PDB file of C-alpha atoms and ligand atoms in Angstrom:
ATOM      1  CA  UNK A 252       0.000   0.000   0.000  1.00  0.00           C
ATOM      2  CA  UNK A 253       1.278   3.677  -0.868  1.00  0.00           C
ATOM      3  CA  UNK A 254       1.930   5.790   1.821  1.00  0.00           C
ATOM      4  CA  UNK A 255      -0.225   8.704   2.098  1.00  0.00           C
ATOM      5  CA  UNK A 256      -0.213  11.738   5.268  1.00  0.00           C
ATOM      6  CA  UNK A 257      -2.465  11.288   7.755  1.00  0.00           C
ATOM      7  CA  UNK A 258      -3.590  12.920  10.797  1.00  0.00           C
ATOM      8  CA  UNK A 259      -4.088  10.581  14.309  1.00  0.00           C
ATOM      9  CA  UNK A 260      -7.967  10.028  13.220  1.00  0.00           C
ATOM     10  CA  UNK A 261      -6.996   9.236  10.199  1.00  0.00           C
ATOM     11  CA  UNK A 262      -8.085  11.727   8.416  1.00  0.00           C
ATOM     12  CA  UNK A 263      -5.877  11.948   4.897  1.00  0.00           C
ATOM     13  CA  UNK A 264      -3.720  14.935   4.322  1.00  0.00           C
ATOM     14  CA  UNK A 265      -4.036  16.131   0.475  1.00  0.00           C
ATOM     15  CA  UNK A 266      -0.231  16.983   0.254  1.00  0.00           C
ATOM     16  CA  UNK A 267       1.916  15.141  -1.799  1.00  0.00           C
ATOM     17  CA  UNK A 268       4.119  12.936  -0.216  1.00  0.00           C
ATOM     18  CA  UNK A 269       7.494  15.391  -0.848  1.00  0.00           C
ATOM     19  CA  UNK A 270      11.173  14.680   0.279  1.00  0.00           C
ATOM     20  CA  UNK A 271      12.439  14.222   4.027  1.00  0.00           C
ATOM     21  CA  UNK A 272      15.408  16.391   4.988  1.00  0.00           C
ATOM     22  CA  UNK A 273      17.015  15.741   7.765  1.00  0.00           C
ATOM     23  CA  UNK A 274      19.597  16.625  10.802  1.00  0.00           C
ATOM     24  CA  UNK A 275      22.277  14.458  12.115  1.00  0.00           C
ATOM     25  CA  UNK A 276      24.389  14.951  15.110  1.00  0.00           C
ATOM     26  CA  UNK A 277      21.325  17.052  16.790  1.00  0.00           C
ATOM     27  CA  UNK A 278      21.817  15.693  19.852  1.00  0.00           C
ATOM     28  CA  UNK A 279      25.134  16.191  21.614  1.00  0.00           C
ATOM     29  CA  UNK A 280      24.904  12.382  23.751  1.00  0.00           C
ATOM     30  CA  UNK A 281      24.381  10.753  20.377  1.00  0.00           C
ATOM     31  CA  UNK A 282      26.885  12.506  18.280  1.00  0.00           C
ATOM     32  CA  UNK A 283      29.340  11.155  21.367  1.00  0.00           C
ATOM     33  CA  UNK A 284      27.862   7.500  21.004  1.00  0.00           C
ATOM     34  CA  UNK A 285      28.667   7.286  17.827  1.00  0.00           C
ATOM     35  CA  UNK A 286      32.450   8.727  18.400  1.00  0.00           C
ATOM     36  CA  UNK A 287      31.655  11.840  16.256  1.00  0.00           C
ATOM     37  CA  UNK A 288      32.506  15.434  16.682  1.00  0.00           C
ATOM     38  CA  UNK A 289      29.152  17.417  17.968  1.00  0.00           C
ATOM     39  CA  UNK A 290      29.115  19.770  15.360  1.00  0.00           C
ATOM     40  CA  UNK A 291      29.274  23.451  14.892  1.00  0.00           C
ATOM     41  CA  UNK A 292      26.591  24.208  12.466  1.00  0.00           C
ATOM     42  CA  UNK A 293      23.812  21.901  10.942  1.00  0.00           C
ATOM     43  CA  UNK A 294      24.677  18.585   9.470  1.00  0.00           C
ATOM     44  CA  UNK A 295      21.636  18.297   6.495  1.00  0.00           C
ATOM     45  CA  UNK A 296      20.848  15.280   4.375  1.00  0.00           C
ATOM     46  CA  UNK A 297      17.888  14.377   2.610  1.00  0.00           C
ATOM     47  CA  UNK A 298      15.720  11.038   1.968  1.00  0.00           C
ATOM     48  CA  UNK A 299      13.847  10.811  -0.809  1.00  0.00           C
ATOM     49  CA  UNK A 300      10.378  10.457  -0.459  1.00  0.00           C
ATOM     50  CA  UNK A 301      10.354   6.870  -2.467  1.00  0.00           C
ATOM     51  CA  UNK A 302      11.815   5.503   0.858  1.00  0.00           C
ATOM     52  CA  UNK A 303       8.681   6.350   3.239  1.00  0.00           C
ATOM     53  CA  UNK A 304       6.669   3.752   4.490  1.00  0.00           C
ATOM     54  CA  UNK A 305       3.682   4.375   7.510  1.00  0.00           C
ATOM     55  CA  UNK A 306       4.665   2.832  10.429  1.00  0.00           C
ATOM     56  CA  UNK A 307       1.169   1.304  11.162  1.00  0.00           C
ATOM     57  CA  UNK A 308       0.785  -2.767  11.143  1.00  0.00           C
ATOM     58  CA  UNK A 309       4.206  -2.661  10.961  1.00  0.00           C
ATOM     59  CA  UNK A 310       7.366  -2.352   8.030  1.00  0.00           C
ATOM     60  CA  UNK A 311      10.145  -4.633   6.976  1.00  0.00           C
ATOM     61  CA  UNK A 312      13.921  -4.166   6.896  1.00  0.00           C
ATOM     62  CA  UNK A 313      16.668  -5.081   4.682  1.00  0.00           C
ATOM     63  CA  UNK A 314      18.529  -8.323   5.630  1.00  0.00           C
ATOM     64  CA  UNK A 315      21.054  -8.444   3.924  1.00  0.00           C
ATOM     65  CA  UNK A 316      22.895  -5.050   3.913  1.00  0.00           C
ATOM     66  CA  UNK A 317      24.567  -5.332   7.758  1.00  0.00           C
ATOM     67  CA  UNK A 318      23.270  -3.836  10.775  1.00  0.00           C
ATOM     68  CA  UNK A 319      19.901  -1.930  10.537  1.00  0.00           C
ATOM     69  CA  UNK A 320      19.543   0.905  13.279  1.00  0.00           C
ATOM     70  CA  UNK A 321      16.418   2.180  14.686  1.00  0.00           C
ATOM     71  CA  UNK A 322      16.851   6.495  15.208  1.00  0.00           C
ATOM     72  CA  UNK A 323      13.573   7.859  16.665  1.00  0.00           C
ATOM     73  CA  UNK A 324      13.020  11.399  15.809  1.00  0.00           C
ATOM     74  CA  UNK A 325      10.398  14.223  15.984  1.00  0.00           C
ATOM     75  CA  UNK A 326       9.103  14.723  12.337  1.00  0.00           C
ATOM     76  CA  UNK A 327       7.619  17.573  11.254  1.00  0.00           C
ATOM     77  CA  UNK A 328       4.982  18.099   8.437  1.00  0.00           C
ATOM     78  CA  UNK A 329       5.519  21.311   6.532  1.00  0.00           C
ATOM     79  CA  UNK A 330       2.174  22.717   4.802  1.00  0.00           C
ATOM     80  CA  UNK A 331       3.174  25.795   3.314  1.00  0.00           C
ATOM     81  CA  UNK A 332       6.191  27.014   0.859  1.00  0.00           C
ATOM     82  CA  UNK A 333       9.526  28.056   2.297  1.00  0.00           C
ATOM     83  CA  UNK A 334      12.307  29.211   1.100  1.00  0.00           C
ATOM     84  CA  UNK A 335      14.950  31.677   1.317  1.00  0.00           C
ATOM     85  CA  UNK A 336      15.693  31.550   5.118  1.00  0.00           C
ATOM     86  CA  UNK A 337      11.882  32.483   6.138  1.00  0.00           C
ATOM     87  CA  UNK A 338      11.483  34.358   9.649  1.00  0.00           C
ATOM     88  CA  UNK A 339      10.178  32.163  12.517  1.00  0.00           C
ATOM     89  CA  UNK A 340       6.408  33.087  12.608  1.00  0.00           C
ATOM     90  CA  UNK A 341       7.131  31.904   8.627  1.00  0.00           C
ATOM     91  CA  UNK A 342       7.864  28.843   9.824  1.00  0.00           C
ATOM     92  CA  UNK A 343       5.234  28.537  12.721  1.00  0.00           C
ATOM     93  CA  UNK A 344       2.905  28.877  10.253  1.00  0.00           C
ATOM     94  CA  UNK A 345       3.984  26.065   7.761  1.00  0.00           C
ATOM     95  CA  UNK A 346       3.748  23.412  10.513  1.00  0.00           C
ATOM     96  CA  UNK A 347       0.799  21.133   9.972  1.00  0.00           C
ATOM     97  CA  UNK A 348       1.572  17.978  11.974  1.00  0.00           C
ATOM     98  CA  UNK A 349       4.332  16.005  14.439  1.00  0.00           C
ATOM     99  CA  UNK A 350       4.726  12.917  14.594  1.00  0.00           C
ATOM    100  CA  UNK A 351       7.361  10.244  16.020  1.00  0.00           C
ATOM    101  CA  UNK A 352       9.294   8.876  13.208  1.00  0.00           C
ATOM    102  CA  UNK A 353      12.383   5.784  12.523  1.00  0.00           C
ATOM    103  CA  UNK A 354      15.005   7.332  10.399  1.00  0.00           C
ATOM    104  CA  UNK A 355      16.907   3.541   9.657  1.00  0.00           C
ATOM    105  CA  UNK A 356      20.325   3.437   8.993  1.00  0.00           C
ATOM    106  CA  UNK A 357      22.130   0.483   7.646  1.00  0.00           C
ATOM    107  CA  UNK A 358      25.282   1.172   9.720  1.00  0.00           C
ATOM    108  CA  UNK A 359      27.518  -1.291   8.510  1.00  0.00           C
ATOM    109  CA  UNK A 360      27.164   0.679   4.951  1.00  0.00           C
ATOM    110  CA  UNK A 361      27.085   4.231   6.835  1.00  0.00           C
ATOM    111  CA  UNK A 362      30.557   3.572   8.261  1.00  0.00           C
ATOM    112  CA  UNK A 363      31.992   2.548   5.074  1.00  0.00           C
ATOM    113  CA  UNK A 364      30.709   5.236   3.306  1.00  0.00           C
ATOM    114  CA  UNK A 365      32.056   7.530   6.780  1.00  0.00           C
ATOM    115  CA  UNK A 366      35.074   6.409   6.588  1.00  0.00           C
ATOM    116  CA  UNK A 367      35.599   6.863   2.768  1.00  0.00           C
ATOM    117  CA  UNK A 368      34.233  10.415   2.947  1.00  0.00           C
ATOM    118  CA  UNK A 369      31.253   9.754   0.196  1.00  0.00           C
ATOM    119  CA  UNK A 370      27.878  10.323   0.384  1.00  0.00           C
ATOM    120  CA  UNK A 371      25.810   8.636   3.022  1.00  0.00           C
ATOM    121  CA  UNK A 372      22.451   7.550   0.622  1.00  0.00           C
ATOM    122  CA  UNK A 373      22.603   3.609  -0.051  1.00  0.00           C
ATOM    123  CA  UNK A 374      22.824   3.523   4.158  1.00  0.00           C
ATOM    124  CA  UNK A 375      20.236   6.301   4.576  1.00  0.00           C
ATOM    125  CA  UNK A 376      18.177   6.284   1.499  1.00  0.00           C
ATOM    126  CA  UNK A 377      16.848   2.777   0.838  1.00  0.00           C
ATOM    127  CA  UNK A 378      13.660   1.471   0.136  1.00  0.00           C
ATOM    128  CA  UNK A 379      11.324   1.390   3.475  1.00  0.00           C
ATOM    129  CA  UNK A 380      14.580   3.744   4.742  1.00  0.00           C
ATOM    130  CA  UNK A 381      11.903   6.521   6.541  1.00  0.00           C
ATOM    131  CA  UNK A 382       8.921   4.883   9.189  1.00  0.00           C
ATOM    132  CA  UNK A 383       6.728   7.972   9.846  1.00  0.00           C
ATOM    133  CA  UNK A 384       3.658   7.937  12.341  1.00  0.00           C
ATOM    134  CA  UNK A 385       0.341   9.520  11.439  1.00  0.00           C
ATOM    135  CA  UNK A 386       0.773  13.727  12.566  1.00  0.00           C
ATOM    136  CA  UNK A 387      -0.956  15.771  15.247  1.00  0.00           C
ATOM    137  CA  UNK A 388      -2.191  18.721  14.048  1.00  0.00           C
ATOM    138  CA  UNK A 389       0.709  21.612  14.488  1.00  0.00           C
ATOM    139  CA  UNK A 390      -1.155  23.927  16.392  1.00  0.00           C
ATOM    140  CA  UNK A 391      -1.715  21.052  18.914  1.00  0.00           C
ATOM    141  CA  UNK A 392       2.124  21.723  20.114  1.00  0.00           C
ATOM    142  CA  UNK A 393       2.510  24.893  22.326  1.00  0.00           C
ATOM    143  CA  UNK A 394       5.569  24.473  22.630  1.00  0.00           C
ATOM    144  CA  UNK A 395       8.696  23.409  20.412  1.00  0.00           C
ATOM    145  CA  UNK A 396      11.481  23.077  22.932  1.00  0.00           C
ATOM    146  CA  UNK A 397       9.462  20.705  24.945  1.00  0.00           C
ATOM    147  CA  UNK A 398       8.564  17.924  22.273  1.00  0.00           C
ATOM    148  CA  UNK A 399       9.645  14.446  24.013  1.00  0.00           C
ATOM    149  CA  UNK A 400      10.353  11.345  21.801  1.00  0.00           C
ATOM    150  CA  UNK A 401      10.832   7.861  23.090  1.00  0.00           C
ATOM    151  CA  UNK A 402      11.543   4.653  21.373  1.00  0.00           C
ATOM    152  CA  UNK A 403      10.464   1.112  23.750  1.00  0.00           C
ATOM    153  CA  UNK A 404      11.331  -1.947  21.722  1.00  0.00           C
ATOM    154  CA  UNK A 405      10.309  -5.175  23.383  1.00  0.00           C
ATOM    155  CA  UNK A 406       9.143  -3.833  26.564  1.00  0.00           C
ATOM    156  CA  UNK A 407      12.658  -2.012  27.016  1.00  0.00           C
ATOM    157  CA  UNK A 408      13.002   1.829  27.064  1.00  0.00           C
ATOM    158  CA  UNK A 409      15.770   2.360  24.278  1.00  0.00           C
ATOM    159  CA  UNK A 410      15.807   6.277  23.772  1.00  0.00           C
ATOM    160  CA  UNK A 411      13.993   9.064  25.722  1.00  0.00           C
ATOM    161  CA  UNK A 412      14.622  12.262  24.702  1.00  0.00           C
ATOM    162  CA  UNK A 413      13.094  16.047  24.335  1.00  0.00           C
ATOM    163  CA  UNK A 414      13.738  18.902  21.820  1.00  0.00           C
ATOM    164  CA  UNK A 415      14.898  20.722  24.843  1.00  0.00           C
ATOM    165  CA  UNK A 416      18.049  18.320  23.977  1.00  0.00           C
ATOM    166  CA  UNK A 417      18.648  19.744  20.569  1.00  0.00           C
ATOM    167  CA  UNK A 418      21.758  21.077  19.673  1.00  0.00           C
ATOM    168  CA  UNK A 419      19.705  22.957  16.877  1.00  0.00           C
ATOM    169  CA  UNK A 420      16.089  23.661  17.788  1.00  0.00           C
ATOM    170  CA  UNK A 421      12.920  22.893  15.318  1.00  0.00           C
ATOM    171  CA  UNK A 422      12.530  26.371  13.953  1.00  0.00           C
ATOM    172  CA  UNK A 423      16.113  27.696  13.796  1.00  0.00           C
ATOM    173  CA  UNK A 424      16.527  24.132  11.652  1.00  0.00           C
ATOM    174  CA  UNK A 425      13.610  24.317   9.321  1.00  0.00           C
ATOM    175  CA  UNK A 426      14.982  28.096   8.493  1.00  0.00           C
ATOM    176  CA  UNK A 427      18.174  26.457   7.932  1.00  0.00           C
ATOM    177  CA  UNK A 428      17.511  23.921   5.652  1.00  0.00           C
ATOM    178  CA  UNK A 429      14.446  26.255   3.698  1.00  0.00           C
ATOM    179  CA  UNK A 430      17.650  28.642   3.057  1.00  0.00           C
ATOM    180  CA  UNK A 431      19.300  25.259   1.076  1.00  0.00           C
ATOM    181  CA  UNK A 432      16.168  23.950  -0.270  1.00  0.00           C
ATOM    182  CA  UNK A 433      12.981  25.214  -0.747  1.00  0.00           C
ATOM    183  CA  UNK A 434      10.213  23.159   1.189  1.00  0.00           C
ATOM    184  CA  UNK A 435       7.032  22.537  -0.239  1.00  0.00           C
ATOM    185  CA  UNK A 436       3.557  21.191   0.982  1.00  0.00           C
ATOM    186  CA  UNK A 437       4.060  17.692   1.921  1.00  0.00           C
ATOM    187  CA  UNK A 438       8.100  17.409   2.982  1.00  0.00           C
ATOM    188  CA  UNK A 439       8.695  16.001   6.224  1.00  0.00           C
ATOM    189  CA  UNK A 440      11.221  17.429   8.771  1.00  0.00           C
ATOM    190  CA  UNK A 441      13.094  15.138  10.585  1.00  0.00           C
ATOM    191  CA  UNK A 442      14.834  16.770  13.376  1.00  0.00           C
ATOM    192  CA  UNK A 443      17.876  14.667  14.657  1.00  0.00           C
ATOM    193  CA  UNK A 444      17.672  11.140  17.289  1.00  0.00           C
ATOM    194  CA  UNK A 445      18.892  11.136  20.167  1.00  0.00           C
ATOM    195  CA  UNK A 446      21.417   8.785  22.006  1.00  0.00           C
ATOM    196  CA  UNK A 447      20.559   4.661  22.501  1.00  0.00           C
ATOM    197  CA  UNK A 448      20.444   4.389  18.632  1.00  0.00           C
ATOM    198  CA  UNK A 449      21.167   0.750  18.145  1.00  0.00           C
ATOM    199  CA  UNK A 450      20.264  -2.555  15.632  1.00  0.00           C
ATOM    200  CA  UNK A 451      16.568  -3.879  14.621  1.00  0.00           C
ATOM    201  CA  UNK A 452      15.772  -7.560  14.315  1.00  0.00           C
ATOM    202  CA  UNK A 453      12.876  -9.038  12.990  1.00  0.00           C
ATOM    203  CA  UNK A 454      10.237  -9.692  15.183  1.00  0.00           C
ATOM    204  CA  UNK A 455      11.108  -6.774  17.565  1.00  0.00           C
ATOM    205  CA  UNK A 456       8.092  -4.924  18.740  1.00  0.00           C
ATOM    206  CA  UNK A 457       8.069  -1.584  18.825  1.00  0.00           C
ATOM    207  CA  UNK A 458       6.308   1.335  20.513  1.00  0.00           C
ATOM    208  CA  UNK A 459       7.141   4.540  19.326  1.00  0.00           C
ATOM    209  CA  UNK A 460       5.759   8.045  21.402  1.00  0.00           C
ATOM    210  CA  UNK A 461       5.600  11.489  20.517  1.00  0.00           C
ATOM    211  CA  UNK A 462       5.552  11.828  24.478  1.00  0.00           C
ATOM    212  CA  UNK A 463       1.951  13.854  25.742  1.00  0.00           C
ATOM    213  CA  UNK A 464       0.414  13.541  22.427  1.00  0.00           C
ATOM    214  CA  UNK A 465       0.160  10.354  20.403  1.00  0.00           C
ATOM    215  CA  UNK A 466       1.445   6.671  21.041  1.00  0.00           C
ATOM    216  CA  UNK A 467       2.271   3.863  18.362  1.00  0.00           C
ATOM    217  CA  UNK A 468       2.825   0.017  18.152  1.00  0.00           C
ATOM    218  CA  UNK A 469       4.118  -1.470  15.740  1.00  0.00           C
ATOM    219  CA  UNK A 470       6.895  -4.288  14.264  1.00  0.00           C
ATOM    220  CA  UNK A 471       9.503  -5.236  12.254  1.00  0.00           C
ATOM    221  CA  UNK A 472       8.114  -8.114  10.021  1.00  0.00           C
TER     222      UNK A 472
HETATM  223 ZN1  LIG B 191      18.742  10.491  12.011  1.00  0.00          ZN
END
């Protein structure tokens, strides 16, 4: 089935499904996990959107490509044009949703690629590479330095964290990347995991929380 945005009550969002640009390194504990620098100014990279799948009733993983790690991240759904560095009501006012999201990783790959100083896509960028959650509705968030996300795979807390974490905050990064690439209606934000990142296996069970305000189960199949 083709993913489509949704809201909680499953109400369909009419955007297209656009491109996911991301963050690493957001969070200083998980740049450190991963023995990399915590950087100095934002790392961007972007997923296509040909690599989302919904997260609901569960999604597969590749099995023979290495490790596959889980990153749980706050994802945000932009709904209106930006470009050009917009100011920050600008980009309060393109949020339509949040939702917890799984940015996978085939590691293995990643530190290849890391090490050889080329582009990170084949680990980042692969079929079934982005698991996003249905969205609350934007204005459903007061407040964007208080956003928690946690990640509990078979019964065992694996990463609880909060924008208040983030080296770069939501809005100073969307105005970031919409001064690289214009954002359109449909593109998903995703805004950086933080430390406990680690492999998925089949079978695991997942729940994945956008902490306060909505609450998934799911698997890896
Ligand atoms: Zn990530």
């Amino acid at each position: 089935m083709s993913y489509q945005h949704q809201y909680i009550d499953g109400t369909r969002i009419h955007f297209p499904l656009g491109k996911v640009v991301c963050i690493g390194r957001n969070y200083a504990e998980h740049a450190k996990e991963l023995n990399n620098p915590v950087p100095t100014e934002p790392l961007l990279f972007i997923k296509p959107g040909s690599c989302v799948v919904g997260l609901d009733g569960g999604f597969s993983i590749p099995d023979d490509r290495g490790s596959v790690h889980y990153e749980a991240e706050i994802a945000v759904l932009i709904g209106k044009p930006l470009s050009r560095t917009p100011n920050e009501e600008e980009v309060l006012d393109a949020i339509s949703g949040f939702a917890p999201a799984l940015d996978l990783t085939l590691r293995d790959v990643q530190s290849k690629l890391k090490d050889k100083g080329h582009p990170w896509e084949i680990a980042k960028s692969f079929d079934g590479a982005c698991v996003l959650a249905p969205f609350v509705p934007g204005d459903t968030v007061a407040d964007l330095t208080a956003i928690g996300i946690r990640l509990t795979i078979n019964g065992e807390v694996r990463q609880d964290g909060s924008s208040a974490e983030m080296i770069f905050p939501i809005v100073p990064v969307i105005q970031e990347m919409a001064g690289h690439f214009n954002l359109q209606p449909g593109d998903v934000i995703l805004t950086g995991t933080p430390a406990g990142v680690g492999p998925l296996n089949k079978g695991d069970e997942l729940v994945l929380d956008l902490v306060g305000h909505s609450s998934f189960a799911s698997r890896v199949l």
